[in-house]
């Protein structure tokens, strides 16, 4: 007798390993045209969730529940280490930021929506799950002194130093993302015309203007040193030591080492983008709308955060930022300045009160 075949609706999909489904999800993201960075973003976060499940001896579709995901989010919020399994950044004793935890929740919600669309689940398991709130923090940037130390820590007269100097200048002068810099081609580096043609998130192209210092650094790398790195024909503008594609991980590693060498240990690649955006507004190079176009943001939300950070910096730089100073109030009398206040003798107070 022929074996009876079950239709999709009758199949026991709850026993499907999540490892298999995550692979299918990755392929779906690729075929839908999502960028390599987006695919990797999902893979990394969902991979951490899967390893957490496996440590609990779980890992099937039936284990993917709203309650389990909430337990995972709580685990992320309470763990005290970060950068585990990162090849370029050593594990550090610190809690994950609210932005990071929120990203995990959004990745899991995206996976849940895909499971429902593909009819692996009868409902969108995480439809009602609210991602944890993100703390609204002041954007961190580099000071001018820190930037000077970074440039001083690179010798631009060596082949590798010239490349690294050009990378640093490009980050601080254009605000490119790591992936955008890595994917920049010779054809799209329109240095003589004064701009870069950048392929950003969502496969959206934009034109990013260059300053004079950045143009000179890029021309110096391209015309005098880049050829010594080439081992095979490649269209990419920046190359690795071996003449291959420069990866995001390699950029992060270079930036981390540069920060240590220059005495700026808090340095990371995206901090350079924050610094460019804030400096652009502080020094009134252009307005918020133009900055949004340069950075490739689809909304003004992030640009508003940069505008807020710029306003804070401007207030700190302004001499007349204190209303009391402007009004000349709050100063101690001249004969009291620099002298600590002496505590009063309570007996004297009592004696005066009795009079």
Short mmCIF file of C-alpha atoms in Angstrom, two decimals, residues 41 73 77 96-107 130-139 274 301-302 305:
data_model
loop_
_atom_site.label_atom_id
_atom_site.label_comp_id
_atom_site.label_asym_id
_atom_site.label_seq_id
_atom_site.Cartn_x
_atom_site.Cartn_y
_atom_site.Cartn_z
CA UNK A 41 22.33 41.34 12.02
CA UNK A 73 15.11 39.21 27.30
CA UNK A 77 19.02 42.57 30.83
CA UNK A 96 24.25 45.26 27.64
CA UNK A 97 22.83 48.62 26.62
CA UNK A 98 19.10 49.10 26.29
CA UNK A 99 19.63 49.61 22.53
CA UNK A 100 21.28 46.18 22.28
CA UNK A 101 18.53 44.36 24.20
CA UNK A 102 15.88 46.15 22.15
CA UNK A 103 17.64 44.93 18.99
CA UNK A 104 17.41 41.30 20.11
CA UNK A 105 13.68 41.70 20.73
CA UNK A 106 13.13 43.26 17.30
CA UNK A 107 15.08 40.45 15.60
CA UNK A 130 6.56 44.86 23.33
CA UNK A 131 10.31 45.39 22.90
CA UNK A 132 11.94 46.84 26.02
CA UNK A 133 12.19 50.60 26.13
CA UNK A 134 15.38 52.25 25.00
CA UNK A 135 17.01 54.70 27.35
CA UNK A 136 17.32 58.11 25.73
CA UNK A 137 20.98 58.89 26.27
CA UNK A 138 23.05 61.85 25.18
CA UNK A 139 25.08 60.89 22.12
CA UNK A 274 28.48 60.28 15.83
CA UNK A 301 14.52 60.92 14.28
CA UNK A 302 18.25 60.19 14.51
CA UNK A 305 19.22 63.34 18.37
#
